[in-house]
PDB file of C-alpha atoms in Angstrom:
ATOM      1  CA  ASP A1359     -68.104  -0.841 -60.498  1.00 67.00           C
ATOM      2  CA  VAL A1360     -71.065  -2.942 -61.618  1.00 67.00           C
ATOM      3  CA  LYS A1361     -73.278  -1.185 -64.069  1.00 90.00           C
ATOM      4  CA  VAL A1362     -76.706  -2.200 -65.294  1.00 95.00           C
ATOM      5  CA  THR A1363     -78.308   0.014 -67.669  1.00 96.00           C
ATOM      6  CA  GLN A1364     -81.822  -0.048 -68.965  1.00 96.00           C
ATOM      7  CA  SER A1365     -83.026   1.382 -72.337  1.00 92.00           C
ATOM      8  CA  SER A1366     -85.601   3.949 -71.095  1.00 92.00           C
ATOM      9  CA  ARG A1367     -86.341   5.674 -67.824  1.00 93.00           C
ATOM     10  CA  TYR A1368     -89.945   6.412 -69.015  1.00 96.00           C
ATOM     11  CA  LEU A1369     -92.064   4.828 -71.610  1.00 96.00           C
ATOM     12  CA  VAL A1370     -95.576   5.532 -72.678  1.00 97.00           C
ATOM     13  CA  LYS A1371     -97.405   2.796 -74.850  1.00 97.00           C
ATOM     14  CA  ARG A1372    -100.839   2.046 -76.130  1.00 97.00           C
ATOM     15  CA  THR A1373    -102.958  -0.896 -75.285  1.00 98.00           C
ATOM     16  CA  GLY A1374    -102.217  -3.805 -77.641  1.00 97.00           C
ATOM     17  CA  GLU A1375     -98.545  -2.519 -78.667  1.00 97.00           C
ATOM     18  CA  LYS A1376     -95.666  -4.802 -78.478  1.00 97.00           C
ATOM     19  CA  VAL A1377     -93.039  -3.193 -75.831  1.00 97.00           C
ATOM     20  CA  PHE A1378     -89.583  -4.129 -75.803  1.00 97.00           C
ATOM     21  CA  LEU A1379     -87.501  -3.375 -72.539  1.00 97.00           C
ATOM     22  CA  GLU A1380     -83.748  -3.741 -72.666  1.00 97.00           C
ATOM     23  CA  CYS A1381     -81.226  -4.367 -70.023  1.00 97.00           C
ATOM     24  CA  VAL A1382     -77.509  -4.630 -70.488  1.00 97.00           C
ATOM     25  CA  GLN A1383     -74.765  -5.311 -67.822  1.00 96.00           C
ATOM     26  CA  ASP A1384     -71.196  -4.898 -68.033  1.00 94.00           C
ATOM     27  CA  MET A1385     -69.910  -7.455 -65.502  1.00 92.00           C
ATOM     28  CA  ASP A1386     -69.998 -10.669 -67.313  1.00 93.00           C
ATOM     29  CA  HIS A1387     -72.664 -11.780 -64.795  1.00 93.00           C
ATOM     30  CA  GLU A1388     -74.202 -15.213 -65.378  1.00 92.00           C
ATOM     31  CA  ASN A1389     -77.753 -14.320 -63.871  1.00 92.00           C
ATOM     32  CA  MET A1390     -80.291 -11.752 -64.940  1.00 94.00           C
ATOM     33  CA  PHE A1391     -83.553 -10.908 -63.737  1.00 95.00           C
ATOM     34  CA  TRP A1392     -86.805  -8.868 -64.537  1.00 97.00           C
ATOM     35  CA  TYR A1393     -88.853  -7.515 -61.714  1.00 96.00           C
ATOM     36  CA  ARG A1394     -91.943  -5.186 -61.556  1.00 97.00           C
ATOM     37  CA  GLN A1395     -92.329  -2.963 -58.579  1.00 95.00           C
ATOM     38  CA  ASP A1396     -95.792  -1.703 -57.567  1.00 93.00           C
ATOM     39  CA  PRO A1397     -96.891   0.051 -54.450  1.00 87.00           C
ATOM     40  CA  GLY A1398     -97.581  -2.160 -51.691  1.00 84.00           C
ATOM     41  CA  LEU A1399     -96.574  -5.261 -53.509  1.00 88.00           C
ATOM     42  CA  GLY A1400     -92.823  -4.713 -53.463  1.00 88.00           C
ATOM     43  CA  LEU A1401     -90.512  -6.429 -55.990  1.00 92.00           C
ATOM     44  CA  ARG A1402     -91.988  -9.342 -57.821  1.00 93.00           C
ATOM     45  CA  LEU A1403     -90.033 -11.555 -60.193  1.00 92.00           C
ATOM     46  CA  ILE A1404     -91.240 -11.843 -63.763  1.00 96.00           C
ATOM     47  CA  TYR A1405     -88.436 -13.866 -65.398  1.00 95.00           C
ATOM     48  CA  PHE A1406     -84.855 -14.739 -64.867  1.00 92.00           C
ATOM     49  CA  SER A1407     -81.910 -16.314 -66.860  1.00 94.00           C
ATOM     50  CA  TYR A1408     -78.903 -18.025 -65.599  1.00 91.00           C
ATOM     51  CA  ASP A1409     -77.384 -18.444 -68.844  1.00 90.00           C
ATOM     52  CA  VAL A1410     -77.452 -17.384 -72.560  1.00 92.00           C
ATOM     53  CA  LYS A1411     -80.502 -18.668 -74.239  1.00 89.00           C
ATOM     54  CA  MET A1412     -81.857 -19.903 -70.820  1.00 91.00           C
ATOM     55  CA  LYS A1413     -84.922 -18.500 -69.175  1.00 93.00           C
ATOM     56  CA  GLU A1414     -87.052 -19.374 -66.191  1.00 91.00           C
ATOM     57  CA  LYS A1415     -90.449 -18.221 -65.359  1.00 92.00           C
ATOM     58  CA  GLY A1416     -90.687 -16.225 -62.013  1.00 89.00           C
ATOM     59  CA  ASP A1417     -93.830 -15.494 -59.943  1.00 88.00           C
ATOM     60  CA  ILE A1418     -95.806 -13.499 -62.388  1.00 94.00           C
ATOM     61  CA  PRO A1419     -94.666 -14.510 -66.134  1.00 95.00           C
ATOM     62  CA  GLU A1420     -98.174 -14.132 -67.707  1.00 96.00           C
ATOM     63  CA  GLY A1421     -98.278 -11.463 -70.456  1.00 96.00           C
ATOM     64  CA  TYR A1422     -94.560 -11.328 -70.598  1.00 97.00           C
ATOM     65  CA  SER A1423     -91.734 -13.047 -72.524  1.00 97.00           C
ATOM     66  CA  VAL A1424     -87.818 -12.605 -72.456  1.00 97.00           C
ATOM     67  CA  SER A1425     -84.797 -12.969 -74.734  1.00 97.00           C
ATOM     68  CA  ARG A1426     -81.177 -13.627 -73.706  1.00 97.00           C
ATOM     69  CA  GLU A1427     -79.255 -13.985 -76.968  1.00 95.00           C
ATOM     70  CA  LYS A1428     -76.112 -12.458 -75.575  1.00 96.00           C
ATOM     71  CA  LYS A1429     -74.736 -12.837 -71.978  1.00 95.00           C
ATOM     72  CA  GLU A1430     -74.804  -9.114 -71.230  1.00 96.00           C
ATOM     73  CA  ARG A1431     -78.206  -8.377 -72.554  1.00 97.00           C
ATOM     74  CA  PHE A1432     -81.783  -9.582 -71.209  1.00 97.00           C
ATOM     75  CA  SER A1433     -84.926  -8.254 -72.963  1.00 97.00           C
ATOM     76  CA  LEU A1434     -88.372  -8.177 -71.474  1.00 98.00           C
ATOM     77  CA  ILE A1435     -91.146  -8.323 -74.116  1.00 98.00           C
ATOM     78  CA  LEU A1436     -94.923  -7.450 -73.641  1.00 97.00           C
ATOM     79  CA  GLU A1437     -96.359  -9.108 -76.683  1.00 94.00           C
ATOM     80  CA  SER A1438     -99.555  -6.992 -76.299  1.00 97.00           C
ATOM     81  CA  ALA A1439     -99.433  -4.305 -73.623  1.00 97.00           C
ATOM     82  CA  SER A1440    -102.393  -3.999 -71.363  1.00 97.00           C
ATOM     83  CA  THR A1441    -103.146  -1.200 -68.691  1.00 97.00           C
ATOM     84  CA  ASN A1442    -102.495  -3.516 -65.847  1.00 96.00           C
ATOM     85  CA  GLN A1443     -98.893  -3.695 -66.947  1.00 98.00           C
ATOM     86  CA  THR A1444     -98.191  -0.026 -66.140  1.00 98.00           C
ATOM     87  CA  SER A1445     -95.586  -0.411 -63.521  1.00 97.00           C
ATOM     88  CA  MET A1446     -91.912   0.219 -62.673  1.00 97.00           C
ATOM     89  CA  TYR A1447     -89.743  -2.524 -64.279  1.00 97.00           C
ATOM     90  CA  LEU A1448     -86.293  -3.269 -62.751  1.00 97.00           C
ATOM     91  CA  CYS A1449     -83.577  -5.318 -64.281  1.00 97.00           C
ATOM     92  CA  ALA A1450     -80.887  -6.951 -62.121  1.00 95.00           C
ATOM     93  CA  SER A1451     -77.789  -9.077 -62.428  1.00 94.00           C
ATOM     94  CA  SER A1452     -75.703 -11.163 -60.177  1.00 91.00           C
ATOM     95  CA  GLN A1453     -72.656 -13.571 -60.810  1.00 88.00           C
ATOM     96  CA  GLY A1454     -74.369 -16.292 -59.236  1.00 78.00           C
ATOM     97  CA  GLY A1455     -77.802 -17.278 -57.725  1.00 69.00           C
ATOM     98  CA  ARG A1456     -76.410 -16.569 -54.403  1.00 70.00           C
ATOM     99  CA  ASP A1457     -74.602 -13.286 -54.981  1.00 77.00           C
ATOM    100  CA  THR A1458     -75.669  -9.797 -54.783  1.00 83.00           C
ATOM    101  CA  GLN A1459     -78.007  -8.523 -57.216  1.00 89.00           C
ATOM    102  CA  TYR A1460     -77.270  -5.302 -58.833  1.00 92.00           C
ATOM    103  CA  PHE A1461     -80.252  -3.496 -60.220  1.00 95.00           C
ATOM    104  CA  GLY A1462     -80.650  -1.082 -63.134  1.00 95.00           C
ATOM    105  CA  PRO A1463     -82.328   2.261 -62.770  1.00 94.00           C
ATOM    106  CA  GLY A1464     -85.701   1.057 -63.640  1.00 95.00           C
ATOM    107  CA  THR A1465     -88.164   2.019 -66.600  1.00 96.00           C
ATOM    108  CA  ARG A1466     -91.437   3.444 -65.687  1.00 96.00           C
ATOM    109  CA  LEU A1467     -93.957   2.069 -68.322  1.00 97.00           C
ATOM    110  CA  THR A1468     -97.415   3.542 -68.698  1.00 97.00           C
ATOM    111  CA  VAL A1469    -100.001   1.693 -70.788  1.00 97.00           C
ATOM    112  CA  LEU A1470    -102.706   4.060 -71.943  1.00 97.00           C
TER     113      LEU A1470
ATOM    114  CA  GLY B 222     -92.566 -22.038 -52.835  1.00 75.00           C
ATOM    115  CA  GLU B 223     -90.868 -19.649 -50.610  1.00 80.00           C
ATOM    116  CA  ASN B 224     -92.981 -16.702 -49.100  1.00 88.00           C
ATOM    117  CA  VAL B 225     -91.587 -13.672 -47.268  1.00 94.00           C
ATOM    118  CA  GLU B 226     -93.583 -11.437 -45.124  1.00 96.00           C
ATOM    119  CA  GLN B 227     -92.119  -7.984 -43.941  1.00 97.00           C
ATOM    120  CA  HIS B 228     -93.461  -5.925 -41.116  1.00 97.00           C
ATOM    121  CA  PRO B 229     -94.102  -3.087 -40.723  1.00 97.00           C
ATOM    122  CA  SER B 230     -95.103  -1.618 -44.119  1.00 95.00           C
ATOM    123  CA  THR B 231     -94.449   1.827 -42.567  1.00 97.00           C
ATOM    124  CA  LEU B 232     -92.122   3.038 -39.752  1.00 98.00           C
ATOM    125  CA  SER B 233     -91.592   6.441 -38.344  1.00 98.00           C
ATOM    126  CA  VAL B 234     -88.729   6.991 -35.796  1.00 98.00           C
ATOM    127  CA  GLN B 235     -87.218   9.922 -34.039  1.00 97.00           C
ATOM    128  CA  GLU B 236     -83.681  10.838 -35.475  1.00 97.00           C
ATOM    129  CA  GLY B 237     -81.260   9.191 -33.280  1.00 97.00           C
ATOM    130  CA  ASP B 238     -83.582   6.400 -32.306  1.00 97.00           C
ATOM    131  CA  SER B 239     -83.213   2.858 -33.541  1.00 98.00           C
ATOM    132  CA  ALA B 240     -85.373   1.099 -36.259  1.00 98.00           C
ATOM    133  CA  VAL B 241     -86.026  -2.736 -36.522  1.00 98.00           C
ATOM    134  CA  ILE B 242     -87.658  -4.318 -39.578  1.00 98.00           C
ATOM    135  CA  LYS B 243     -88.656  -7.784 -39.233  1.00 98.00           C
ATOM    136  CA  CYS B 244     -89.199 -10.574 -41.903  1.00 98.00           C
ATOM    137  CA  THR B 245     -90.269 -14.170 -41.885  1.00 97.00           C
ATOM    138  CA  TYR B 246     -89.796 -16.835 -44.444  1.00 95.00           C
ATOM    139  CA  SER B 247     -91.512 -19.995 -45.067  1.00 93.00           C
ATOM    140  CA  ASP B 248     -88.765 -22.250 -46.818  1.00 90.00           C
ATOM    141  CA  SER B 249     -86.358 -23.932 -44.306  1.00 89.00           C
ATOM    142  CA  ALA B 250     -84.021 -24.402 -47.125  1.00 88.00           C
ATOM    143  CA  SER B 251     -83.379 -20.816 -47.510  1.00 90.00           C
ATOM    144  CA  ASN B 252     -80.000 -19.937 -46.800  1.00 89.00           C
ATOM    145  CA  TYR B 253     -79.217 -16.356 -48.001  1.00 91.00           C
ATOM    146  CA  PHE B 254     -80.885 -13.338 -46.684  1.00 94.00           C
ATOM    147  CA  PRO B 255     -80.103  -9.819 -48.384  1.00 94.00           C
ATOM    148  CA  TRP B 256     -81.605  -6.421 -47.283  1.00 96.00           C
ATOM    149  CA  TYR B 257     -81.874  -3.758 -49.888  1.00 96.00           C
ATOM    150  CA  LYS B 258     -82.386   0.054 -49.598  1.00 96.00           C
ATOM    151  CA  GLN B 259     -84.243   2.009 -52.158  1.00 94.00           C
ATOM    152  CA  GLU B 260     -84.114   5.757 -51.880  1.00 94.00           C
ATOM    153  CA  LEU B 261     -86.836   7.834 -53.504  1.00 90.00           C
ATOM    154  CA  GLY B 262     -86.514   7.672 -57.177  1.00 86.00           C
ATOM    155  CA  LYS B 263     -83.508   5.472 -57.100  1.00 90.00           C
ATOM    156  CA  ARG B 264     -82.740   1.784 -57.677  1.00 91.00           C
ATOM    157  CA  PRO B 265     -82.538  -0.815 -54.772  1.00 93.00           C
ATOM    158  CA  GLN B 266     -79.055  -1.268 -53.506  1.00 93.00           C
ATOM    159  CA  LEU B 267     -77.832  -3.962 -51.208  1.00 92.00           C
ATOM    160  CA  ILE B 268     -76.912  -2.786 -47.799  1.00 95.00           C
ATOM    161  CA  ILE B 269     -76.247  -5.976 -45.797  1.00 95.00           C
ATOM    162  CA  ASP B 270     -76.723  -9.588 -46.161  1.00 93.00           C
ATOM    163  CA  ILE B 271     -76.493 -12.838 -43.947  1.00 93.00           C
ATOM    164  CA  ARG B 272     -76.022 -16.336 -44.789  1.00 89.00           C
ATOM    165  CA  SER B 273     -77.636 -19.195 -42.774  1.00 83.00           C
ATOM    166  CA  ASN B 274     -74.352 -20.267 -41.042  1.00 84.00           C
ATOM    167  CA  VAL B 275     -74.249 -17.021 -39.173  1.00 83.00           C
ATOM    168  CA  GLY B 276     -76.620 -15.522 -36.662  1.00 91.00           C
ATOM    169  CA  GLU B 277     -75.749 -12.024 -36.571  1.00 95.00           C
ATOM    170  CA  LYS B 278     -73.872  -9.593 -38.773  1.00 94.00           C
ATOM    171  CA  LYS B 279     -72.933  -5.886 -38.201  1.00 96.00           C
ATOM    172  CA  ASP B 280     -71.702  -3.031 -40.400  1.00 94.00           C
ATOM    173  CA  GLN B 281     -71.462   0.221 -38.646  1.00 95.00           C
ATOM    174  CA  ARG B 282     -75.103   1.301 -37.741  1.00 97.00           C
ATOM    175  CA  ILE B 283     -76.772  -1.604 -39.340  1.00 98.00           C
ATOM    176  CA  ALA B 284     -77.018  -5.052 -38.141  1.00 97.00           C
ATOM    177  CA  VAL B 285     -78.938  -8.216 -39.175  1.00 97.00           C
ATOM    178  CA  THR B 286     -79.899 -11.121 -37.042  1.00 97.00           C
ATOM    179  CA  LEU B 287     -81.138 -14.507 -38.121  1.00 96.00           C
ATOM    180  CA  ASN B 288     -83.108 -16.938 -36.325  1.00 95.00           C
ATOM    181  CA  LYS B 289     -83.099 -20.169 -38.415  1.00 92.00           C
ATOM    182  CA  THR B 290     -85.333 -22.168 -35.952  1.00 93.00           C
ATOM    183  CA  ALA B 291     -88.102 -19.493 -36.048  1.00 94.00           C
ATOM    184  CA  LYS B 292     -87.410 -18.574 -39.732  1.00 95.00           C
ATOM    185  CA  HIS B 293     -87.277 -14.982 -39.280  1.00 95.00           C
ATOM    186  CA  PHE B 294     -84.559 -12.219 -39.663  1.00 97.00           C
ATOM    187  CA  SER B 295     -84.385  -8.595 -38.737  1.00 98.00           C
ATOM    188  CA  LEU B 296     -82.793  -5.366 -39.663  1.00 98.00           C
ATOM    189  CA  HIS B 297     -81.586  -3.020 -37.115  1.00 98.00           C
ATOM    190  CA  ILE B 298     -80.570   0.531 -37.645  1.00 98.00           C
ATOM    191  CA  THR B 299     -79.274   2.291 -34.834  1.00 97.00           C
ATOM    192  CA  GLU B 300     -78.728   5.986 -34.328  1.00 97.00           C
ATOM    193  CA  THR B 301     -80.825   6.847 -37.243  1.00 98.00           C
ATOM    194  CA  GLN B 302     -80.118   9.849 -39.516  1.00 97.00           C
ATOM    195  CA  PRO B 303     -82.160  11.505 -42.110  1.00 97.00           C
ATOM    196  CA  GLU B 304     -80.432   9.827 -44.881  1.00 96.00           C
ATOM    197  CA  ASP B 305     -81.837   6.491 -43.637  1.00 97.00           C
ATOM    198  CA  SER B 306     -85.265   7.485 -44.983  1.00 97.00           C
ATOM    199  CA  ALA B 307     -85.996   5.018 -47.849  1.00 97.00           C
ATOM    200  CA  VAL B 308     -87.866   1.862 -48.441  1.00 96.00           C
ATOM    201  CA  TYR B 309     -86.194  -1.340 -47.115  1.00 97.00           C
ATOM    202  CA  PHE B 310     -86.874  -4.819 -48.669  1.00 96.00           C
ATOM    203  CA  CYS B 311     -85.793  -8.005 -47.102  1.00 96.00           C
ATOM    204  CA  ALA B 312     -85.398 -11.067 -49.177  1.00 94.00           C
ATOM    205  CA  ALA B 313     -84.612 -14.671 -49.056  1.00 93.00           C
ATOM    206  CA  LEU B 314     -83.080 -17.068 -51.473  1.00 87.00           C
ATOM    207  CA  ALA B 315     -84.815 -20.158 -52.469  1.00 76.00           C
ATOM    208  CA  GLU B 316     -83.965 -22.428 -55.469  1.00 72.00           C
ATOM    209  CA  ASP B 317     -81.825 -19.872 -56.957  1.00 70.00           C
ATOM    210  CA  LYS B 318     -84.611 -17.188 -56.925  1.00 77.00           C
ATOM    211  CA  ILE B 319     -84.632 -14.251 -54.465  1.00 84.00           C
ATOM    212  CA  ILE B 320     -88.060 -13.686 -53.180  1.00 88.00           C
ATOM    213  CA  PHE B 321     -88.542 -10.083 -51.905  1.00 92.00           C
ATOM    214  CA  GLY B 322     -90.891  -8.823 -48.841  1.00 94.00           C
ATOM    215  CA  LYS B 323     -93.170  -6.247 -49.754  1.00 94.00           C
ATOM    216  CA  GLY B 324     -90.958  -3.472 -48.301  1.00 95.00           C
ATOM    217  CA  THR B 325     -90.877  -1.014 -45.259  1.00 96.00           C
ATOM    218  CA  ARG B 326     -91.081   2.768 -45.749  1.00 96.00           C
ATOM    219  CA  LEU B 327     -88.801   4.181 -43.056  1.00 97.00           C
ATOM    220  CA  HIS B 328     -89.407   7.825 -41.919  1.00 97.00           C
ATOM    221  CA  ILE B 329     -86.814   9.592 -39.924  1.00 97.00           C
ATOM    222  CA  LEU B 330     -88.497  12.468 -38.078  1.00 96.00           C
ATOM    223  CA  PRO B 331     -86.408  15.492 -37.177  1.00 92.00           C
TER     224      PRO B 331
END
């Protein structure tokens, strides 16, 4: 059974803080993804990675960076959090680009 | 790049009736179309997918159809039940990225 976990379910930060969101998958998947989910906007891809130390920008990478030092772990970094980054953040993984994506439980981030 | 449009944004159907959600895509090279269901407070989960070499796929009460010429695909849920209430997302694969539609909130009325 695929398991994707995220470090926090709820997070509250202040404007300007550096924020780390961690995602871990236990299925040896090649691909990992970070999305944000906002009402009426669906799921929007921030960044994805198809291999260790590899990263590709998604549709809305501005204000975010990522790190993939190990295959099982994919981190999303907000260098200087802003209120418009208040959102639900979902991590996902898949074996290949054309395979099922398995989602983590999500982190609801509030930036005050 | 790929663009996925999903309609309607909200859908209410009587329990036992059928529900249909429609999506269109723009990139004719897209060849993989998954559908995800997200129940309130939970993560999205794949419910069915279809690849471009197939026109229709069925799994119990759920079916998906694909019209490559028109670049649209649809999700059909028959004999709807209360547990079908959720947000449904269509998606299309383009250049190894999956692009999601904005979602459809399905309400099953008693």
